[in-house]
PDB file of C-alpha atoms in Angstrom:
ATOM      1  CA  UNK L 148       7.314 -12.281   1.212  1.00 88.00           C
ATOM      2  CA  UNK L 149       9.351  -9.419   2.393  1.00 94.00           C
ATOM      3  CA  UNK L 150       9.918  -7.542   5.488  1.00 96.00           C
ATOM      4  CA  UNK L 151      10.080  -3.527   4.610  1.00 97.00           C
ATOM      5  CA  UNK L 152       9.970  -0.952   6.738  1.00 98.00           C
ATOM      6  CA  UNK L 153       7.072   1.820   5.342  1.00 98.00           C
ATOM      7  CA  UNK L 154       6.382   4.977   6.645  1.00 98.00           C
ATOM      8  CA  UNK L 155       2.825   6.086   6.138  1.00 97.00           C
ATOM      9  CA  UNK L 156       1.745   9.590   4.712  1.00 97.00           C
ATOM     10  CA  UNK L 157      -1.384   8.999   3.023  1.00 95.00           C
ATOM     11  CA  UNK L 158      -4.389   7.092   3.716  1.00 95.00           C
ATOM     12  CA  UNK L 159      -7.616   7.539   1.193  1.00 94.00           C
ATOM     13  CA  UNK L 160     -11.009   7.795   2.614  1.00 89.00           C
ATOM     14  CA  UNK L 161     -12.441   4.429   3.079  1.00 88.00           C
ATOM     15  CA  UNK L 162     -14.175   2.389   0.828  1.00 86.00           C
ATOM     16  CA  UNK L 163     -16.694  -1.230   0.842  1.00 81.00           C
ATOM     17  CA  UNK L 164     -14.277  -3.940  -1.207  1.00 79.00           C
ATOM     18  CA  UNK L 165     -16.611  -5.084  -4.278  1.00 76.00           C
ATOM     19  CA  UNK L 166     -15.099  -8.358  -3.457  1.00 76.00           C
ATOM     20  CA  UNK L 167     -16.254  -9.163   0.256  1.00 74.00           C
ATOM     21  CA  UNK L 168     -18.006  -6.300   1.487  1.00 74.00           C
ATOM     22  CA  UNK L 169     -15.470  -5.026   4.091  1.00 79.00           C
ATOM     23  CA  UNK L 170     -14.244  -1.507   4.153  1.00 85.00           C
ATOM     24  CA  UNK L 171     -10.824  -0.374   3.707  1.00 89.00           C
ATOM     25  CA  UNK L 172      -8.604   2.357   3.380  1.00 92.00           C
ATOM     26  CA  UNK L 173      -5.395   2.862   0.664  1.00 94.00           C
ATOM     27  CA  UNK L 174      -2.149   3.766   2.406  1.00 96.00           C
ATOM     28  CA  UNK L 175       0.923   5.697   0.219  1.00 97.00           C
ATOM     29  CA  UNK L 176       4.177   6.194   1.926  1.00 97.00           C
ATOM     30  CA  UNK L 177       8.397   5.656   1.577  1.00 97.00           C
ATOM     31  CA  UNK L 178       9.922   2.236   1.596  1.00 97.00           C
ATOM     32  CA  UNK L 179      13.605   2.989   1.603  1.00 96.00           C
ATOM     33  CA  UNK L 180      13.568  -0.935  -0.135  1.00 96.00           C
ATOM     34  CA  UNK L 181      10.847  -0.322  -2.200  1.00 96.00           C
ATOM     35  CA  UNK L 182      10.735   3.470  -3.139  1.00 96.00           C
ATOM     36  CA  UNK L 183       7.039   5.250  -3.038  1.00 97.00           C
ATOM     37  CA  UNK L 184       4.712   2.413  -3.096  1.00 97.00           C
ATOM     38  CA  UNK L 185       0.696   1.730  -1.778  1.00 97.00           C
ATOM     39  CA  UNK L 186      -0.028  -1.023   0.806  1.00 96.00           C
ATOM     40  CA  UNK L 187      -3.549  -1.902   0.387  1.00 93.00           C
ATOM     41  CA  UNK L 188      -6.279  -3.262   1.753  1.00 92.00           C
ATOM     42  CA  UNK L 189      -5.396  -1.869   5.234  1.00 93.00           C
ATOM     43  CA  UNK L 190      -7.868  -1.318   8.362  1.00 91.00           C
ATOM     44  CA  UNK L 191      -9.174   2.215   8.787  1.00 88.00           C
ATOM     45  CA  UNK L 192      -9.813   1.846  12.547  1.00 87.00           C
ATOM     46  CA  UNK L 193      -6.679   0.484  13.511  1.00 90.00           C
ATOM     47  CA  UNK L 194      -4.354   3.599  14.756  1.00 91.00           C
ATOM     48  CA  UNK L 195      -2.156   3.941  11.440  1.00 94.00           C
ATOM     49  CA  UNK L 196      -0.968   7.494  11.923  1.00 95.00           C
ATOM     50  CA  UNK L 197       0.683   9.682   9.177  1.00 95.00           C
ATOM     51  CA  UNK L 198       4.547   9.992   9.648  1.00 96.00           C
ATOM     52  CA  UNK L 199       4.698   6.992  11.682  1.00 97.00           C
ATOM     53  CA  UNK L 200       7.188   4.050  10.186  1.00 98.00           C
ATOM     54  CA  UNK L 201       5.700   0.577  10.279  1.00 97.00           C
ATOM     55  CA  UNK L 202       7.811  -2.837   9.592  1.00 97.00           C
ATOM     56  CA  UNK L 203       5.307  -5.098   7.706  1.00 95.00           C
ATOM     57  CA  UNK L 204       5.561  -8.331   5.989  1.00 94.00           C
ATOM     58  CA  UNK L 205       4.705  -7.412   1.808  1.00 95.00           C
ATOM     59  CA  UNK L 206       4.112  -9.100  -1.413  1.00 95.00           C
ATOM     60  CA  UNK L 207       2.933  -8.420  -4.698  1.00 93.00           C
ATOM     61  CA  UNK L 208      -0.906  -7.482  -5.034  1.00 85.00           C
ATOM     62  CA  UNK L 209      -1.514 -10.546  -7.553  1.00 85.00           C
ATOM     63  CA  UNK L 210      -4.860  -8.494  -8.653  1.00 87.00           C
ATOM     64  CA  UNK L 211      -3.117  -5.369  -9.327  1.00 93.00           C
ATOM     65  CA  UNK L 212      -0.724  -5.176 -11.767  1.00 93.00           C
ATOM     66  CA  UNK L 213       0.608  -1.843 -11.010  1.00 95.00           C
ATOM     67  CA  UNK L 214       4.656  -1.535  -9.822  1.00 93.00           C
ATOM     68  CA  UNK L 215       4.105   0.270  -6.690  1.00 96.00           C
ATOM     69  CA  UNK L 216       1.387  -1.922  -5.323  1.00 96.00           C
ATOM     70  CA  UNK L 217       1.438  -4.218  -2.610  1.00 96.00           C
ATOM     71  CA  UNK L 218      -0.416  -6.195   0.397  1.00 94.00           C
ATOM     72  CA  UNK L 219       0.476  -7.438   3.464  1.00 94.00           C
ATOM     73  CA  UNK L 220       1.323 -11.159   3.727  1.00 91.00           C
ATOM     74  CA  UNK L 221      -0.719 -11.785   6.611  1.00 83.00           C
ATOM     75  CA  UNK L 222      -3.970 -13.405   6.663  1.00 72.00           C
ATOM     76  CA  UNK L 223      -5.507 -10.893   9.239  1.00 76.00           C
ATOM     77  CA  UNK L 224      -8.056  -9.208   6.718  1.00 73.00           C
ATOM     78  CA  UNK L 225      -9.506 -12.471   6.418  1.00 71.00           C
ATOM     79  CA  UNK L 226      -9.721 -12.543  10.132  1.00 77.00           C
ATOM     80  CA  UNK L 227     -11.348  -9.360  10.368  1.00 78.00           C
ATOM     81  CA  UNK L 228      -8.078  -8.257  11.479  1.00 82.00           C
ATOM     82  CA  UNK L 229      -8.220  -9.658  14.396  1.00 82.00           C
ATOM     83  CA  UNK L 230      -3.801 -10.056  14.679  1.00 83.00           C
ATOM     84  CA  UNK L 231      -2.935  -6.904  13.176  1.00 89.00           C
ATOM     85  CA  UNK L 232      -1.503  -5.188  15.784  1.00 84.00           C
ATOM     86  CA  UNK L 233       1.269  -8.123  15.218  1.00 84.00           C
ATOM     87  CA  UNK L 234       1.381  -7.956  11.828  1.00 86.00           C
ATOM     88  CA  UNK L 235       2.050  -4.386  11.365  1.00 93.00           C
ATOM     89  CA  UNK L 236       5.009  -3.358  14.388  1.00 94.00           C
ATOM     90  CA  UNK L 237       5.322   0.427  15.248  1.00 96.00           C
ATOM     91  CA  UNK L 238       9.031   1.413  14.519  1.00 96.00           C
ATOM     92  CA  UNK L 239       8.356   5.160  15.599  1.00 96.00           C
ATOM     93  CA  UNK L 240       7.719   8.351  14.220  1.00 96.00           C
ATOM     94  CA  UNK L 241      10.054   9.798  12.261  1.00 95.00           C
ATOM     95  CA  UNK L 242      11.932  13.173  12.375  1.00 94.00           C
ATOM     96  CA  UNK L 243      10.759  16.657  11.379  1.00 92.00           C
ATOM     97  CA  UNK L 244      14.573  16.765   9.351  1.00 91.00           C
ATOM     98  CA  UNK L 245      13.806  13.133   8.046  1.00 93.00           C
ATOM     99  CA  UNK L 246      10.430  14.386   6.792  1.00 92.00           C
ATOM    100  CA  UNK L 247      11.482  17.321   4.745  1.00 90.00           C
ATOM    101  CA  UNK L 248      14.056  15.032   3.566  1.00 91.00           C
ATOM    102  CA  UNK L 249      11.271  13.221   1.953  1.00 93.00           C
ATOM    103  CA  UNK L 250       9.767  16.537   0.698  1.00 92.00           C
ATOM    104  CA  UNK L 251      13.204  16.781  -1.072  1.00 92.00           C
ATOM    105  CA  UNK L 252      13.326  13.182  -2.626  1.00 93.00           C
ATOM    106  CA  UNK L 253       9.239  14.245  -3.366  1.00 95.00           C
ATOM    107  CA  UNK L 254      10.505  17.194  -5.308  1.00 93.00           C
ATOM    108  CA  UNK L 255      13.752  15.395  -7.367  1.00 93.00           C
ATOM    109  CA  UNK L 256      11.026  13.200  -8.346  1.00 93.00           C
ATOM    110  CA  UNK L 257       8.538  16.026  -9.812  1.00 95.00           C
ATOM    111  CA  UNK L 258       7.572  15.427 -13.186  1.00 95.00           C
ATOM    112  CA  UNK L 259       5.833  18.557 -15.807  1.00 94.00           C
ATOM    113  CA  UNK L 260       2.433  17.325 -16.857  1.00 97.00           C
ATOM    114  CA  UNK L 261       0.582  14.383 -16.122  1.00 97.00           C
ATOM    115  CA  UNK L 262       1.460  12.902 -19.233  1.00 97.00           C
ATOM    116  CA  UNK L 263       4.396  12.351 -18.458  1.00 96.00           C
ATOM    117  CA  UNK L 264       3.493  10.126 -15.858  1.00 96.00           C
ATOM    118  CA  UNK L 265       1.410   7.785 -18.334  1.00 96.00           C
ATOM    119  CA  UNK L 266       4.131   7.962 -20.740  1.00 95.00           C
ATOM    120  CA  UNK L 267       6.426   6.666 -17.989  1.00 94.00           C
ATOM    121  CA  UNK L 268       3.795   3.884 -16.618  1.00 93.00           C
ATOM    122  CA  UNK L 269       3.421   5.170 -13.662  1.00 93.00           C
ATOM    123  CA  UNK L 270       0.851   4.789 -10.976  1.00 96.00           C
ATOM    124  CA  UNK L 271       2.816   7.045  -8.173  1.00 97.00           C
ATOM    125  CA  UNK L 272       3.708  10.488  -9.022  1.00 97.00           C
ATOM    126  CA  UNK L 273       4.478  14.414  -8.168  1.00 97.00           C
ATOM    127  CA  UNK L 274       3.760  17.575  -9.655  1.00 97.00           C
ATOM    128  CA  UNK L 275       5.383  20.696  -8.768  1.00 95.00           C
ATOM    129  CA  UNK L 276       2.615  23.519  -9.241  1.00 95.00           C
ATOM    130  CA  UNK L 277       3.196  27.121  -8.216  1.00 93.00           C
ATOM    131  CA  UNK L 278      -0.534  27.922  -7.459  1.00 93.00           C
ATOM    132  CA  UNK L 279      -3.003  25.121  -6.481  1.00 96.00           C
ATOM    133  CA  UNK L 280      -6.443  25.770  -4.997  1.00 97.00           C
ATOM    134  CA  UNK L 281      -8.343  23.092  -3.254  1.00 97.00           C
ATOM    135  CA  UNK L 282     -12.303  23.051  -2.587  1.00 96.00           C
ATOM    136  CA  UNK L 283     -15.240  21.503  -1.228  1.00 95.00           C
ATOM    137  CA  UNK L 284     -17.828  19.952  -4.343  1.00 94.00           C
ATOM    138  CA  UNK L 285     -21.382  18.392  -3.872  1.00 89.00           C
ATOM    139  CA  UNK L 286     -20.834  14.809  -3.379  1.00 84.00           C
ATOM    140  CA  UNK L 287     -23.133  13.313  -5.744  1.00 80.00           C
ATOM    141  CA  UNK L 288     -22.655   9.717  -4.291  1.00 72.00           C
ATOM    142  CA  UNK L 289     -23.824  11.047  -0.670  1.00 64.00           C
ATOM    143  CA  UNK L 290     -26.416   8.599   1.257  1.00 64.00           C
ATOM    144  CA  UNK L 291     -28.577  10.421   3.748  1.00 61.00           C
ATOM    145  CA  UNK L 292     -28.129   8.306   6.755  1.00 54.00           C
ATOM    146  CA  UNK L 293     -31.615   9.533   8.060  1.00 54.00           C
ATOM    147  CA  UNK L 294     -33.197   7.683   5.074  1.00 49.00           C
ATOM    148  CA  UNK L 295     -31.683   4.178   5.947  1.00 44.00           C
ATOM    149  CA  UNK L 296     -33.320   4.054   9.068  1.00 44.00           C
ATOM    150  CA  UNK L 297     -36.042   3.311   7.261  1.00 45.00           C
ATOM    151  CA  UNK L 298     -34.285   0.028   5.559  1.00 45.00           C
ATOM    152  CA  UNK L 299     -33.334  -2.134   8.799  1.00 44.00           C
ATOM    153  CA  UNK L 300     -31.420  -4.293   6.506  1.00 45.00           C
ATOM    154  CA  UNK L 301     -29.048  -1.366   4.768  1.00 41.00           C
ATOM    155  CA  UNK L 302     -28.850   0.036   7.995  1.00 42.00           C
ATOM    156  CA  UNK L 303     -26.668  -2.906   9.056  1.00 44.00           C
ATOM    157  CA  UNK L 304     -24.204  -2.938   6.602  1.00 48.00           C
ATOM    158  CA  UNK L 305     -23.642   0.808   6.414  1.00 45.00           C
ATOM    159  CA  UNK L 306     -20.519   2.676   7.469  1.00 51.00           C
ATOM    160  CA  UNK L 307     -20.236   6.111   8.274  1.00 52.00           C
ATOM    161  CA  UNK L 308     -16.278   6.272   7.378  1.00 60.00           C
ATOM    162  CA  UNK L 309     -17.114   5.656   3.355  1.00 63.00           C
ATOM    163  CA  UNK L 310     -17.397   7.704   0.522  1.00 65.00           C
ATOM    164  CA  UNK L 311     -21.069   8.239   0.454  1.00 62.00           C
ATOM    165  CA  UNK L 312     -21.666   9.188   4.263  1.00 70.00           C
ATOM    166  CA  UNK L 313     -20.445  13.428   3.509  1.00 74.00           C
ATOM    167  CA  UNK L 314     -22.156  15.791   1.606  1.00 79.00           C
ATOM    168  CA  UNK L 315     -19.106  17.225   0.324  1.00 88.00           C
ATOM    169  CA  UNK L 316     -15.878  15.812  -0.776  1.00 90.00           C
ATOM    170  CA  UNK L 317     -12.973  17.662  -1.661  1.00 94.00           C
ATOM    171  CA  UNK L 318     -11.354  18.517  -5.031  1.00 96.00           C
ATOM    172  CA  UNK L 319      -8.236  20.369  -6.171  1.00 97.00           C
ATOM    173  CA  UNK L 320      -7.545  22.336  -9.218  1.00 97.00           C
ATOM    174  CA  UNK L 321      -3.909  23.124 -10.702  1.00 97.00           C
ATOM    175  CA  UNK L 322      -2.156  23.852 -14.215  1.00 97.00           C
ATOM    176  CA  UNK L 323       0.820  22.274 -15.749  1.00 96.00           C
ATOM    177  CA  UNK L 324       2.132  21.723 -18.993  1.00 96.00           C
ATOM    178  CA  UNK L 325      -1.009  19.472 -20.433  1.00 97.00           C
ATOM    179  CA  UNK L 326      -3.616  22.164 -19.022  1.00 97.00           C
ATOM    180  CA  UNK L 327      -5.871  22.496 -16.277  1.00 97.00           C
ATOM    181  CA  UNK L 328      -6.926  19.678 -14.080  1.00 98.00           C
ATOM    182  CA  UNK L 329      -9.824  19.653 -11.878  1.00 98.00           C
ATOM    183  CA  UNK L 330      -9.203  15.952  -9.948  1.00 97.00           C
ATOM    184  CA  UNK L 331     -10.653  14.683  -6.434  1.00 95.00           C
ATOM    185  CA  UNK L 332      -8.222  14.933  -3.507  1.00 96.00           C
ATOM    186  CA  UNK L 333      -9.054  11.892  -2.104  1.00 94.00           C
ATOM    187  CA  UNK L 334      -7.268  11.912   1.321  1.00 93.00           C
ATOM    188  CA  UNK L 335      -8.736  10.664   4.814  1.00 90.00           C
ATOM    189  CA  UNK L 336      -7.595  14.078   6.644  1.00 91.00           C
ATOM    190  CA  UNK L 337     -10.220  16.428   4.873  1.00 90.00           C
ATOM    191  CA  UNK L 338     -12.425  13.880   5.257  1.00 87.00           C
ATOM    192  CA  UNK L 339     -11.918  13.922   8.928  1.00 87.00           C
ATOM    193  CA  UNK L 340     -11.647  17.658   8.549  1.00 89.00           C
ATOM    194  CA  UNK L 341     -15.536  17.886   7.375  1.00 87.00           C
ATOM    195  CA  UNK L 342     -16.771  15.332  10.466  1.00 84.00           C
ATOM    196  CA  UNK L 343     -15.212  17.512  12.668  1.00 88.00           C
ATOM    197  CA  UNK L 344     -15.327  21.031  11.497  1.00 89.00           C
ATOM    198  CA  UNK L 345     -17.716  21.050   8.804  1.00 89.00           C
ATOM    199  CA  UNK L 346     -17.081  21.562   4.918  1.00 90.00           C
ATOM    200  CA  UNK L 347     -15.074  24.757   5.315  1.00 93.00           C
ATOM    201  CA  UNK L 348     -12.262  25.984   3.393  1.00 93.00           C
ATOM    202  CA  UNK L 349      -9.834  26.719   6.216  1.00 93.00           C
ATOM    203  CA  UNK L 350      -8.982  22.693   5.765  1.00 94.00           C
ATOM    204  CA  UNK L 351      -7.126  23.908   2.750  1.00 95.00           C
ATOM    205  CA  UNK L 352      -5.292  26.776   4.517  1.00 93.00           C
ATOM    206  CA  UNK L 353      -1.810  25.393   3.662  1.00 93.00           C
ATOM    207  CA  UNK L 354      -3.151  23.996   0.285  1.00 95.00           C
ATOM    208  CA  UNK L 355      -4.365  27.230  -1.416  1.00 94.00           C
ATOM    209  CA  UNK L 356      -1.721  29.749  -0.504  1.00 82.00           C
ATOM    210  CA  UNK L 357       1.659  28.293  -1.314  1.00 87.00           C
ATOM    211  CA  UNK L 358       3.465  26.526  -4.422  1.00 93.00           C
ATOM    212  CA  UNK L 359       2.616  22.985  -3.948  1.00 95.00           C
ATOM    213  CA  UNK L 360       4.256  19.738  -4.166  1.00 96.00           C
ATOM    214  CA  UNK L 361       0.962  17.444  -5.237  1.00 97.00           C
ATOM    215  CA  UNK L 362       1.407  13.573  -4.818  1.00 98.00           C
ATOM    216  CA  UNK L 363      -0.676  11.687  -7.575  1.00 98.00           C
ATOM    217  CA  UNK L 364      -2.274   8.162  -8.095  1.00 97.00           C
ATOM    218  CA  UNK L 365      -3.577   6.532 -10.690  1.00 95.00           C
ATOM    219  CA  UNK L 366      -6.802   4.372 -11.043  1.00 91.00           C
ATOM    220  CA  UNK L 367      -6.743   0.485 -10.787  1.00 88.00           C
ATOM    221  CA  UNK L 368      -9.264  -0.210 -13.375  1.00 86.00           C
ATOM    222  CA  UNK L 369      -8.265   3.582 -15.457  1.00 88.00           C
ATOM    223  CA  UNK L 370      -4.523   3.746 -15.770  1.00 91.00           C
ATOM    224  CA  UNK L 371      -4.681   7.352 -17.306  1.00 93.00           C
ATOM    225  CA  UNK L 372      -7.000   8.575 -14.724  1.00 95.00           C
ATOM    226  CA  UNK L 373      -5.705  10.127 -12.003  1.00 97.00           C
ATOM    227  CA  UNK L 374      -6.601  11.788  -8.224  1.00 96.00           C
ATOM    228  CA  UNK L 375      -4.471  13.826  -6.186  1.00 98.00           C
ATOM    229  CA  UNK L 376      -3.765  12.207  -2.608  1.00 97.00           C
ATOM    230  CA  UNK L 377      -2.075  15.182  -1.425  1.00 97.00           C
ATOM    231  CA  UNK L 378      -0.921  18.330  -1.555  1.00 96.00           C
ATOM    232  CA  UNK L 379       2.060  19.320   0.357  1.00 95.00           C
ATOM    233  CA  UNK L 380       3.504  22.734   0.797  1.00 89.00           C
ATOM    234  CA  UNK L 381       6.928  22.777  -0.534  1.00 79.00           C
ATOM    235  CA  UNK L 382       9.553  23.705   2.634  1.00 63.00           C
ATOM    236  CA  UNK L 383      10.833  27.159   2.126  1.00 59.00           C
ATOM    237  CA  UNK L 384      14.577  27.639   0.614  1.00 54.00           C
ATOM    238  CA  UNK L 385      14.483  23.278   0.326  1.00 53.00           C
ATOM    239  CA  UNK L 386      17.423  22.029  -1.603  1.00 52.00           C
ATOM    240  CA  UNK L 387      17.617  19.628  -4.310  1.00 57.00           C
ATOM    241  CA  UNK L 388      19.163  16.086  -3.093  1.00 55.00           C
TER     242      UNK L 388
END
């Protein structure tokens, strides 16, 4: 066990564990122990905000293999969890100069093609791309709500924070030296964007109009497939650390 201190930046829209049936979301963020890393399973409905910097108790994911994975230590997912609030302490939220400085360490670590990201075994990566452009795509996995009122025993075990409760879930297309990609942009905030504003593309407003700096992860089961968790805008005249 290990205490780090983590601040958050990503969190992917929630999904049911094939192992116990409980939802959960993916976070990404900066360890300055641990590097870039993902702290999964973590509550959806707990408060984690983006930008905020967490101390939490960590240890390897013993069912993921992948470098930049870990868990908490605690036993509160098996509690529902019910502590935490304890287990995860609010340090604050950080500075707008401390976040471009991790736009800067974001863009030292920008690799040229995807493959270089499998060649390096990687499961946590960036892309610099001049021109991105993000959109909204038929989800095909969507579950009409309406339609489980009919089945009183679905009905209790759905959730409408999962993958399958939208119509439409957003994608993001981008070249660089391998080709084209066309990958999902699996990130809780467009998501949230579509509950609240509908599938519109203004939610990509500061996605499809500036060089991008596109944070990458890999698939647990698929080690050479990849999703983009999010797409930053790089800061104008940033420097190099």
């Amino acid at each position: 066990m290990e205490t780090i201190d983590y601040t958050l930046l990503i969190q992917t829209v929630p999904e049911v564990s094939k192992k116990d049936g409980s939802v959960y979301t993916c976070t990404v963020g900066y360890s300055p122990q641990k590097g870039w890393i993902r702290v999964y399973p973590m509550p959806y409905n707990k408060g984690l905000k983006r930008w905020n910097t967490y101390r939490i108790n960590v240890e390897k994911n013993k069912q993921d293999s992948r470098a930049e994975s870990w868990k908490l230590s605690s036993y509160s997912r098996h509690e529902q969890w019910k502590n935490f609030n304890q287990d995860v302490q609010l340090v604050g939220s950080i500075r707008e100069a401390d976040r471009k400085y991790m736009k800067a360490l974001m863009l030292n670590n920008t690799m040229q093609a995807i493959s270089q990201l499998n060649k390096d075994r990687r499961s946590i990566g960036f892309l610099y791309v001049p021109k991105a452009h993000a959109y909204w795509d038929v989800n095909e996995n969507y579950v009409n709500p309406d339609q489980l009122l009919l089945f009183q025993d679905i009905q209790e075990d759905y959730d409408p924070y999962t993958k399958q409760d939208k119509q439409f879930h957003s994608r993001i297309k981008f070249m660089d030296q391998d080709g084209t990609h066309d990958l999902m942009l699996n990130n809780w905030q467009y998501y949230m964007a579509q509950i609240n504003f509908g599938h519109k593309p203004e939610a990509f407003r500061y996605i499809n109009n500036d060089p991008q700096i596109l944070m990458l992860g890999n698939m647990f089961s698929y080690r050479n497939t990849w999703i983009v968790l999010e797409s930053f805008r790089q800061p104008h005249n940033s420097l190099l650390l």
